[in-house]
Amino acid sequence: MTEPVLQRVFSNLLGPTAVMAAGTMGAGAAASLILTGAWFRYEMLWVIPLILPIFVLSVDSASRVGLLNPSTGMFSQIRQHIHPTVAWLIFAINVPVHLLIGMGQMSVLTSALMSLLGFYPPEPTATADYAASYHYWEIGLSLAAGGAIVWLLTSGGYQRMQRVMTGLMIVMFIGFFIVAMTGLQEIGAIVAGLAPSIPEDLAVPGQEAIRSSTGSIIAIVGSALAPAALLGIPYMCAENLRGKPDLPAELRKSVLNLGVVFGGYSVFVIIAGGYALYPLDNHAAIDTVHEAGKVLVNAFPEGLGFLGPIIFTAGLLIAALTTFVVVVQVMCYFCLDMLGLDWRDVQENKSFQRLLVLWILLPAILAPFWSFPALLKVLLLMGFNAIVIPLVLVIVLILVNKHALMGDYKASLGRNIVLLAGLVLSLWLVMEKLPDYVQMITG
């Protein structure tokens, strides 16, 4: 009796929603969550249970469009059932934004690589020679990483690497879990963080920078309700479909991968950041991979604490790689679909292969010339995500309520209420809180 249950559990951990969960648990989410904990302790925990139902049902709703219409891409559906202008508008927004997201993930990846080599971002007091040397290494490693990813995705090497990547992600997850469990000695403050409140903005001592609490909220929401996830999951589900779609089973996978796994991960990371980094004297100034790596020091026995930053940095590297791969894949889908070409990711589709190389190498070439701390890059880009979310949620709402597309599986009243709640939340963040976020970045 036990074996079938375990088989069902592990089968639910596979498929497009598992890929999307892995991409969502990437460097963007890690940066948003770890810095939220480091800057504001546990005061933002309430955001996670608030967005999880919206996250699960919005991705599941978008996936149903692909499952029930596997021969037609998402952008083609938008053109046919909403308006071509809307499709081109969304496409025009997504291309530059996801180029920047790719650049942000590549920056985290190269920053993590350099940190593992003992080469850290130059401090304000660093010599000009060190700053120049760091920049040259950054350029070289970014190009080398881009070339390696091209090989992984075009030679089948990526599949061979999955076990190693999964292992490192599990080690980092366990590390966050251990630190979070240690942090339960502060259970009173943790429980208090589940009550919605927006803390005061945090000034960085000795600097003019401000850590905006609303900026952190926007970044967390943007990392979960990513437009790439909502627009990309229909393609992945259509490609993964074998036979007749089992929508209840797909919903269970969404709940497990996006609700339980991503939700637990998010809570652990915030608690770990709040417990391990917030007490540090310089917690408000933390914005680099090397500094954030201290979060896992307490996950290891005394004398082995030095392993914490190494595991964190290696895990963040894998997280950045995972998200980068997902971004590259969905942008290939978007571009080919908009051009009316075959968008399926199969070896014989040469257009997909060529576009894959372009979307890998372009961010790798440009990323080193974007001067900004790596973790703050992805935090900024999660905010950009939040700008596009309302429009994408409107599109999902329209499509899942089209009888011509969904047939008997049109969205129920309850599903529509949750999706509308997500729309209201995203509009509130954009209209009322984004100016604070912009001020944090520019001021």
Short mmCIF file of C-alpha atoms in Angstrom, two decimals:
data_model
loop_
_atom_site.label_atom_id
_atom_site.label_comp_id
_atom_site.label_asym_id
_atom_site.label_seq_id
_atom_site.Cartn_x
_atom_site.Cartn_y
_atom_site.Cartn_z
CA MET A 1 0.00 0.00 0.00
CA THR A 2 2.91 2.31 0.74
CA GLU A 3 4.57 1.96 -2.65
CA PRO A 4 1.66 3.29 -4.77
CA VAL A 5 1.33 6.29 -2.45
CA LEU A 6 5.05 7.08 -2.79
CA GLN A 7 4.83 6.58 -6.53
CA ARG A 8 1.95 9.04 -6.73
CA VAL A 9 3.86 11.60 -4.65
CA PHE A 10 6.99 11.38 -6.80
CA SER A 11 5.01 11.40 -10.04
CA ASN A 12 3.44 14.66 -8.91
CA LEU A 13 6.95 16.10 -8.46
CA LEU A 14 7.60 15.68 -12.19
CA GLY A 15 6.33 17.53 -15.24
CA PRO A 16 5.89 21.16 -16.31
CA THR A 17 4.74 22.48 -12.92
CA ALA A 18 7.84 20.94 -11.31
CA VAL A 19 10.01 22.69 -13.93
CA MET A 20 8.16 25.95 -13.31
CA ALA A 21 8.52 25.50 -9.54
CA ALA A 22 12.26 24.97 -9.97
CA GLY A 23 12.46 28.10 -12.11
CA THR A 24 10.41 30.07 -9.59
CA MET A 25 12.66 28.88 -6.75
CA GLY A 26 15.59 30.37 -8.64
CA ALA A 27 17.91 33.23 -7.88
CA GLY A 28 15.14 35.84 -8.17
CA ALA A 29 13.01 34.26 -5.47
CA ALA A 30 16.06 33.41 -3.35
CA ALA A 31 17.31 37.01 -3.51
CA SER A 32 13.88 38.48 -2.77
CA LEU A 33 13.27 36.16 0.17
CA ILE A 34 16.74 36.09 1.73
CA LEU A 35 17.10 39.88 1.58
CA THR A 36 13.58 40.35 2.93
CA GLY A 37 14.54 38.25 5.96
CA ALA A 38 17.92 39.98 6.32
CA TRP A 39 16.41 43.45 6.16
CA PHE A 40 13.02 43.05 7.88
CA ARG A 41 13.38 39.83 9.91
CA TYR A 42 10.03 37.94 9.95
CA GLU A 43 7.72 40.89 9.30
CA MET A 44 7.00 39.87 5.69
CA LEU A 45 6.10 36.22 6.29
CA TRP A 46 2.42 37.01 5.82
CA VAL A 47 3.00 37.70 2.11
CA ILE A 48 3.67 33.99 1.38
CA PRO A 49 0.31 32.47 2.52
CA LEU A 50 -1.42 35.45 0.87
CA ILE A 51 -0.01 34.79 -2.60
CA LEU A 52 0.13 30.96 -2.63
CA PRO A 53 -3.53 30.31 -3.60
CA ILE A 54 -3.25 32.97 -6.29
CA PHE A 55 0.04 31.50 -7.53
CA VAL A 56 -1.27 27.93 -7.67
CA LEU A 57 -4.59 28.68 -9.39
CA SER A 58 -3.21 31.25 -11.82
CA VAL A 59 -0.50 28.85 -13.10
CA ASP A 60 -2.97 25.94 -13.12
CA SER A 61 -5.48 28.05 -15.06
CA ALA A 62 -2.88 29.03 -17.65
CA SER A 63 -1.73 25.40 -17.94
CA ARG A 64 -5.29 24.34 -18.78
CA VAL A 65 -5.22 26.56 -21.88
CA GLY A 66 -2.27 24.51 -23.18
CA LEU A 67 -3.60 21.14 -22.05
CA LEU A 68 -6.96 21.61 -23.75
CA ASN A 69 -5.50 23.23 -26.88
CA PRO A 70 -2.08 21.56 -27.36
CA SER A 71 -1.72 22.39 -31.05
CA THR A 72 -1.95 26.18 -30.57
CA GLY A 73 0.54 28.36 -28.69
CA MET A 74 -0.45 30.84 -25.98
CA PHE A 75 0.38 33.93 -28.05
CA SER A 76 -1.64 32.52 -30.94
CA GLN A 77 -4.56 32.10 -28.53
CA ILE A 78 -4.21 35.74 -27.45
CA ARG A 79 -4.16 36.85 -31.09
CA GLN A 80 -7.22 34.78 -32.00
CA HIS A 81 -9.39 35.19 -28.92
CA ILE A 82 -8.46 38.64 -27.63
CA HIS A 83 -6.67 40.83 -30.23
CA PRO A 84 -3.41 40.74 -32.23
CA THR A 85 -2.44 44.14 -30.79
CA VAL A 86 -2.59 42.72 -27.25
CA ALA A 87 -0.38 39.80 -28.26
CA TRP A 88 2.20 42.12 -29.80
CA LEU A 89 2.06 44.47 -26.79
CA ILE A 90 2.72 41.64 -24.35
CA PHE A 91 5.45 40.31 -26.60
CA ALA A 92 7.10 43.73 -26.93
CA ILE A 93 7.14 44.09 -23.13
CA ASN A 94 8.38 40.57 -22.47
CA VAL A 95 11.35 40.62 -24.84
CA PRO A 96 13.35 43.42 -23.14
CA VAL A 97 12.17 42.49 -19.63
CA HIS A 98 13.20 38.85 -20.02
CA LEU A 99 16.46 39.84 -21.64
CA LEU A 100 17.15 41.80 -18.44
CA ILE A 101 15.98 38.86 -16.32
CA GLY A 102 18.39 36.60 -18.21
CA MET A 103 21.15 39.15 -17.61
CA GLY A 104 20.27 39.26 -13.91
CA GLN A 105 20.38 35.48 -13.57
CA MET A 106 23.69 35.36 -15.47
CA SER A 107 25.11 38.01 -13.13
CA VAL A 108 24.14 35.93 -10.10
CA LEU A 109 25.60 32.83 -11.72
CA THR A 110 28.95 34.48 -12.47
CA SER A 111 29.02 36.25 -9.10
CA ALA A 112 28.49 32.89 -7.40
CA LEU A 113 31.24 31.30 -9.48
CA MET A 114 33.67 34.06 -8.56
CA SER A 115 32.69 33.86 -4.90
CA LEU A 116 33.43 30.12 -4.93
CA LEU A 117 36.85 31.00 -6.33
CA GLY A 118 37.41 33.46 -3.47
CA PHE A 119 36.99 36.49 -5.74
CA TYR A 120 34.50 38.93 -4.19
CA PRO A 121 32.92 42.16 -5.53
CA PRO A 122 35.24 45.15 -4.99
CA GLU A 123 34.55 47.24 -1.90
CA PRO A 124 34.52 51.07 -2.18
CA THR A 125 38.07 51.02 -0.78
CA ALA A 126 39.32 48.47 -3.33
CA THR A 127 42.18 49.45 -5.63
CA ALA A 128 41.56 50.27 -9.28
CA ASP A 129 43.62 47.24 -10.30
CA TYR A 130 41.44 44.88 -8.24
CA ALA A 131 38.21 46.41 -9.63
CA ALA A 132 39.50 46.07 -13.20
CA SER A 133 40.69 42.50 -12.61
CA TYR A 134 37.31 41.58 -11.12
CA HIS A 135 35.51 43.02 -14.15
CA TYR A 136 37.72 41.13 -16.62
CA TRP A 137 37.11 37.87 -14.74
CA GLU A 138 33.38 38.61 -14.73
CA ILE A 139 33.37 39.05 -18.52
CA GLY A 140 35.37 35.87 -19.07
CA LEU A 141 33.29 33.72 -16.74
CA SER A 142 30.02 35.07 -18.15
CA LEU A 143 31.07 34.10 -21.68
CA ALA A 144 32.35 30.71 -20.48
CA ALA A 145 29.10 30.07 -18.61
CA GLY A 146 27.09 31.03 -21.70
CA GLY A 147 29.09 28.60 -23.83
CA ALA A 148 28.66 25.83 -21.26
CA ILE A 149 24.88 26.36 -21.13
CA VAL A 150 24.69 26.25 -24.93
CA TRP A 151 26.45 22.89 -24.80
CA LEU A 152 24.20 21.62 -22.01
CA LEU A 153 20.99 22.47 -23.82
CA THR A 154 21.99 21.48 -27.35
CA SER A 155 23.91 18.25 -26.64
CA GLY A 156 21.68 16.55 -24.11
CA GLY A 157 24.17 17.36 -21.37
CA TYR A 158 21.54 19.24 -19.42
CA GLN A 159 19.69 15.97 -18.76
CA ARG A 160 22.92 14.39 -17.53
CA MET A 161 23.46 17.33 -15.17
CA GLN A 162 19.97 17.23 -13.64
CA ARG A 163 20.88 14.82 -10.85
CA VAL A 164 23.82 16.96 -9.72
CA MET A 165 21.71 20.13 -9.93
CA THR A 166 18.84 18.53 -8.03
CA GLY A 167 21.25 17.26 -5.37
CA LEU A 168 22.73 20.71 -4.76
CA MET A 169 19.28 22.30 -4.63
CA ILE A 170 18.19 19.69 -2.07
CA VAL A 171 21.29 20.37 0.04
CA MET A 172 20.55 24.11 0.01
CA PHE A 173 16.87 23.44 0.79
CA ILE A 174 17.89 21.25 3.74
CA GLY A 175 20.28 23.97 4.90
CA PHE A 176 17.53 26.59 4.90
CA PHE A 177 15.26 24.10 6.68
CA ILE A 178 17.85 23.51 9.41
CA VAL A 179 18.41 27.23 9.98
CA ALA A 180 14.65 27.84 9.93
CA MET A 181 14.10 25.07 12.49
CA THR A 182 16.84 26.58 14.67
CA GLY A 183 15.06 29.90 14.32
CA LEU A 184 11.91 28.38 15.83
CA GLN A 185 13.30 29.41 19.21
CA GLU A 186 11.98 32.81 18.09
CA ILE A 187 8.56 31.33 17.41
CA GLY A 188 6.74 34.28 18.92
CA ALA A 189 8.28 36.72 16.44
CA ILE A 190 7.76 34.25 13.58
CA VAL A 191 4.04 33.85 14.34
CA ALA A 192 3.72 37.62 14.67
CA GLY A 193 5.16 37.92 11.15
CA LEU A 194 2.10 36.09 9.78
CA ALA A 195 -0.09 39.07 10.73
CA PRO A 196 -0.23 41.48 7.76
CA SER A 197 1.71 44.69 8.37
CA ILE A 198 4.13 46.83 6.41
CA PRO A 199 7.25 47.76 8.40
CA GLU A 200 9.01 51.09 8.14
CA ASP A 201 11.57 51.49 5.39
CA LEU A 202 15.12 50.68 6.47
CA ALA A 203 18.00 53.12 6.10
CA VAL A 204 21.45 51.71 5.32
CA PRO A 205 23.93 53.14 7.83
CA GLY A 206 26.67 55.20 6.19
CA GLN A 207 24.90 55.21 2.83
CA GLU A 208 22.09 57.13 1.17
CA ALA A 209 20.35 53.88 0.19
CA ILE A 210 16.95 52.90 1.61
CA ARG A 211 15.57 49.35 1.84
CA SER A 212 11.91 49.80 0.90
CA SER A 213 9.49 47.41 2.62
CA THR A 214 6.97 47.79 -0.19
CA GLY A 215 9.78 47.13 -2.66
CA SER A 216 10.39 43.79 -0.94
CA ILE A 217 6.67 42.94 -1.14
CA ILE A 218 6.65 43.74 -4.85
CA ALA A 219 9.76 41.61 -5.37
CA ILE A 220 8.22 38.60 -3.57
CA VAL A 221 4.99 38.85 -5.54
CA GLY A 222 6.92 39.39 -8.78
CA SER A 223 9.06 36.30 -8.16
CA ALA A 224 5.98 34.10 -7.68
CA LEU A 225 3.46 35.52 -10.14
CA ALA A 226 6.00 35.79 -12.94
CA PRO A 227 4.57 36.62 -16.39
CA ALA A 228 6.95 34.05 -17.92
CA ALA A 229 5.38 31.36 -15.73
CA LEU A 230 1.81 32.24 -16.69
CA LEU A 231 2.57 32.64 -20.40
CA GLY A 232 5.11 29.80 -20.63
CA ILE A 233 3.37 26.99 -18.76
CA PRO A 234 0.77 26.38 -21.54
CA TYR A 235 3.59 25.55 -24.00
CA MET A 236 5.30 23.20 -21.53
CA CYS A 237 2.04 21.44 -20.69
CA ALA A 238 1.15 21.05 -24.37
CA GLU A 239 4.57 19.51 -25.09
CA ASN A 240 4.34 17.20 -22.08
CA LEU A 241 0.81 16.02 -22.85
CA ARG A 242 0.39 12.32 -23.56
CA GLY A 243 -3.16 11.29 -24.37
CA LYS A 244 -6.20 12.93 -22.82
CA PRO A 245 -5.44 15.65 -20.23
CA ASP A 246 -6.19 14.78 -16.59
CA LEU A 247 -7.01 18.22 -15.18
CA PRO A 248 -7.60 17.10 -11.55
CA ALA A 249 -4.20 15.37 -11.56
CA GLU A 250 -2.58 18.51 -12.98
CA LEU A 251 -4.18 20.59 -10.22
CA ARG A 252 -2.74 18.21 -7.63
CA LYS A 253 0.70 18.67 -9.18
CA SER A 254 0.27 22.44 -9.04
CA VAL A 255 -0.74 22.30 -5.38
CA LEU A 256 2.23 20.08 -4.50
CA ASN A 257 4.93 21.78 -6.58
CA LEU A 258 3.81 25.40 -6.37
CA GLY A 259 1.92 25.40 -3.08
CA VAL A 260 3.71 22.96 -0.79
CA VAL A 261 7.26 22.91 -2.21
CA PHE A 262 7.57 26.56 -3.22
CA GLY A 263 5.55 27.73 -0.22
CA GLY A 264 7.67 25.77 2.24
CA TYR A 265 10.87 26.91 0.55
CA SER A 266 9.79 30.56 0.73
CA VAL A 267 8.92 30.39 4.42
CA PHE A 268 12.20 28.60 5.25
CA VAL A 269 14.30 31.16 3.37
CA ILE A 270 12.68 34.19 5.00
CA ILE A 271 13.00 32.63 8.46
CA ALA A 272 16.61 31.63 7.76
CA GLY A 273 17.44 35.16 6.61
CA GLY A 274 15.66 36.69 9.58
CA TYR A 275 17.35 34.40 12.08
CA ALA A 276 20.88 34.26 10.65
CA LEU A 277 21.36 37.63 8.91
CA TYR A 278 19.05 40.15 10.58
CA PRO A 279 21.02 40.09 13.89
CA LEU A 280 24.24 41.09 12.05
CA ASP A 281 25.35 44.69 12.51
CA ASN A 282 25.46 45.23 8.74
CA HIS A 283 22.17 43.43 7.93
CA ALA A 284 20.74 46.48 6.15
CA ALA A 285 23.80 46.68 3.89
CA ILE A 286 23.72 43.03 2.72
CA ASP A 287 23.32 42.86 -1.05
CA THR A 288 25.99 40.45 -2.35
CA VAL A 289 26.15 36.67 -2.79
CA HIS A 290 29.16 36.43 -0.50
CA GLU A 291 27.45 38.29 2.37
CA ALA A 292 24.14 36.46 1.94
CA GLY A 293 26.01 33.14 2.11
CA LYS A 294 26.43 33.63 5.86
CA VAL A 295 22.78 32.59 6.20
CA LEU A 296 23.76 28.90 6.23
CA VAL A 297 26.64 29.13 8.71
CA ASN A 298 24.37 27.90 11.51
CA ALA A 299 23.17 24.94 9.43
CA PHE A 300 26.37 23.01 10.12
CA PRO A 301 28.01 21.68 13.30
CA GLU A 302 30.56 23.83 15.09
CA GLY A 303 33.81 23.80 13.16
CA LEU A 304 32.07 23.18 9.83
CA GLY A 305 30.28 26.53 9.59
CA PHE A 306 32.61 27.53 6.75
CA LEU A 307 30.66 25.08 4.55
CA GLY A 308 27.51 27.22 4.86
CA PRO A 309 28.56 30.03 2.49
CA ILE A 310 29.99 27.48 0.04
CA ILE A 311 26.77 25.44 -0.09
CA PHE A 312 24.65 28.59 -0.30
CA THR A 313 26.74 30.01 -3.13
CA ALA A 314 26.74 26.71 -5.05
CA GLY A 315 22.99 26.38 -4.54
CA LEU A 316 22.40 29.96 -5.68
CA LEU A 317 24.49 29.24 -8.77
CA ILE A 318 22.26 26.24 -9.57
CA ALA A 319 19.14 28.29 -8.82
CA ALA A 320 20.28 31.00 -11.23
CA LEU A 321 21.08 28.37 -13.88
CA THR A 322 17.66 26.74 -13.46
CA THR A 323 15.78 30.02 -13.81
CA PHE A 324 17.99 31.10 -16.71
CA VAL A 325 17.19 27.88 -18.60
CA VAL A 326 13.43 28.33 -18.02
CA VAL A 327 13.58 31.97 -19.20
CA VAL A 328 15.53 30.99 -22.32
CA GLN A 329 13.08 28.20 -23.14
CA VAL A 330 9.91 30.27 -22.75
CA MET A 331 11.34 33.16 -24.76
CA CYS A 332 12.05 30.74 -27.61
CA TYR A 333 8.40 29.64 -27.40
CA PHE A 334 7.19 33.26 -27.45
CA CYS A 335 9.35 34.38 -30.38
CA LEU A 336 8.61 31.42 -32.63
CA ASP A 337 4.87 31.46 -31.85
CA MET A 338 4.63 35.18 -32.62
CA LEU A 339 6.39 34.59 -35.95
CA GLY A 340 4.00 31.76 -36.81
CA LEU A 341 6.77 29.14 -36.72
CA ASP A 342 6.97 25.73 -35.05
CA TRP A 343 7.54 26.48 -31.36
CA ARG A 344 8.07 22.93 -30.09
CA ASP A 345 11.34 22.13 -28.33
CA VAL A 346 12.46 19.11 -30.34
CA GLN A 347 15.89 18.27 -31.72
CA GLU A 348 14.78 18.52 -35.34
CA ASN A 349 13.40 22.06 -34.87
CA LYS A 350 16.47 23.99 -36.02
CA SER A 351 14.76 27.37 -35.55
CA PHE A 352 14.29 26.58 -31.87
CA GLN A 353 17.93 25.47 -31.54
CA ARG A 354 19.30 28.62 -33.20
CA LEU A 355 17.08 30.90 -31.13
CA LEU A 356 18.13 29.02 -28.00
CA VAL A 357 21.78 29.87 -28.69
CA LEU A 358 20.92 33.54 -29.25
CA TRP A 359 18.92 33.83 -26.00
CA ILE A 360 21.76 32.23 -24.05
CA LEU A 361 24.69 34.19 -25.49
CA LEU A 362 23.08 37.64 -25.62
CA PRO A 363 22.57 37.93 -21.81
CA ALA A 364 25.99 36.33 -21.25
CA ILE A 365 27.65 39.03 -23.37
CA LEU A 366 25.68 41.97 -21.92
CA ALA A 367 25.44 41.01 -18.23
CA PRO A 368 28.98 42.05 -17.17
CA PHE A 369 28.37 45.58 -18.43
CA TRP A 370 25.31 46.12 -16.21
CA SER A 371 26.88 47.72 -13.16
CA PHE A 372 24.71 46.83 -10.15
CA PRO A 373 25.03 44.32 -7.26
CA ALA A 374 23.98 40.89 -8.58
CA LEU A 375 21.32 40.21 -5.93
CA LEU A 376 19.85 43.70 -6.33
CA LYS A 377 19.64 43.12 -10.09
CA VAL A 378 17.27 40.20 -9.66
CA LEU A 379 15.39 42.07 -6.92
CA LEU A 380 14.86 44.95 -9.35
CA LEU A 381 13.69 42.60 -12.07
CA MET A 382 11.15 40.93 -9.81
CA GLY A 383 9.70 44.44 -9.49
CA PHE A 384 9.56 44.75 -13.27
CA ASN A 385 7.66 41.47 -13.29
CA ALA A 386 5.08 43.01 -10.99
CA ILE A 387 4.39 45.75 -13.54
CA VAL A 388 3.37 43.22 -16.20
CA ILE A 389 1.45 40.83 -13.92
CA PRO A 390 -1.93 42.67 -14.01
CA LEU A 391 -2.06 42.59 -17.80
CA VAL A 392 -1.12 38.90 -17.94
CA LEU A 393 -3.70 38.02 -15.27
CA VAL A 394 -6.38 39.80 -17.31
CA ILE A 395 -5.39 37.70 -20.32
CA VAL A 396 -5.57 34.46 -18.31
CA LEU A 397 -8.98 35.46 -16.92
CA ILE A 398 -10.35 36.12 -20.39
CA LEU A 399 -9.00 32.91 -21.92
CA VAL A 400 -10.10 30.52 -19.15
CA ASN A 401 -13.63 31.93 -19.41
CA LYS A 402 -13.87 31.38 -23.19
CA HIS A 403 -16.17 28.43 -23.89
CA ALA A 404 -14.61 28.03 -27.36
CA LEU A 405 -11.25 27.33 -25.68
CA MET A 406 -12.17 25.62 -22.43
CA GLY A 407 -15.47 23.88 -23.22
CA ASP A 408 -16.89 22.33 -20.05
CA TYR A 409 -13.75 23.38 -18.16
CA LYS A 410 -14.48 27.09 -18.13
CA ALA A 411 -13.28 28.68 -14.90
CA SER A 412 -15.56 28.16 -11.92
CA LEU A 413 -16.81 30.98 -9.71
CA GLY A 414 -14.27 30.12 -7.01
CA ARG A 415 -11.36 30.08 -9.47
CA ASN A 416 -12.45 33.41 -10.92
CA ILE A 417 -12.65 34.95 -7.46
CA VAL A 418 -9.07 33.88 -6.66
CA LEU A 419 -7.79 35.13 -10.03
CA LEU A 420 -9.59 38.45 -9.54
CA ALA A 421 -8.06 38.72 -6.07
CA GLY A 422 -4.64 38.29 -7.68
CA LEU A 423 -5.49 41.00 -10.20
CA VAL A 424 -6.59 43.40 -7.48
CA LEU A 425 -3.44 42.68 -5.44
CA SER A 426 -1.14 43.20 -8.41
CA LEU A 427 -2.90 46.43 -9.43
CA TRP A 428 -2.63 47.74 -5.87
CA LEU A 429 1.09 47.03 -5.80
CA VAL A 430 1.68 48.72 -9.15
CA MET A 431 -0.51 51.78 -8.62
CA GLU A 432 0.11 52.50 -4.95
CA LYS A 433 3.47 51.03 -4.01
CA LEU A 434 5.70 51.00 -7.08
CA PRO A 435 6.86 54.64 -6.60
CA ASP A 436 8.49 53.59 -3.31
CA TYR A 437 10.22 50.73 -5.07
CA VAL A 438 11.48 53.00 -7.86
CA GLN A 439 12.76 55.47 -5.26
CA MET A 440 14.69 52.66 -3.57
CA ILE A 441 16.41 51.79 -6.85
CA THR A 442 17.07 55.32 -8.13
CA GLY A 443 17.51 57.21 -4.87
#
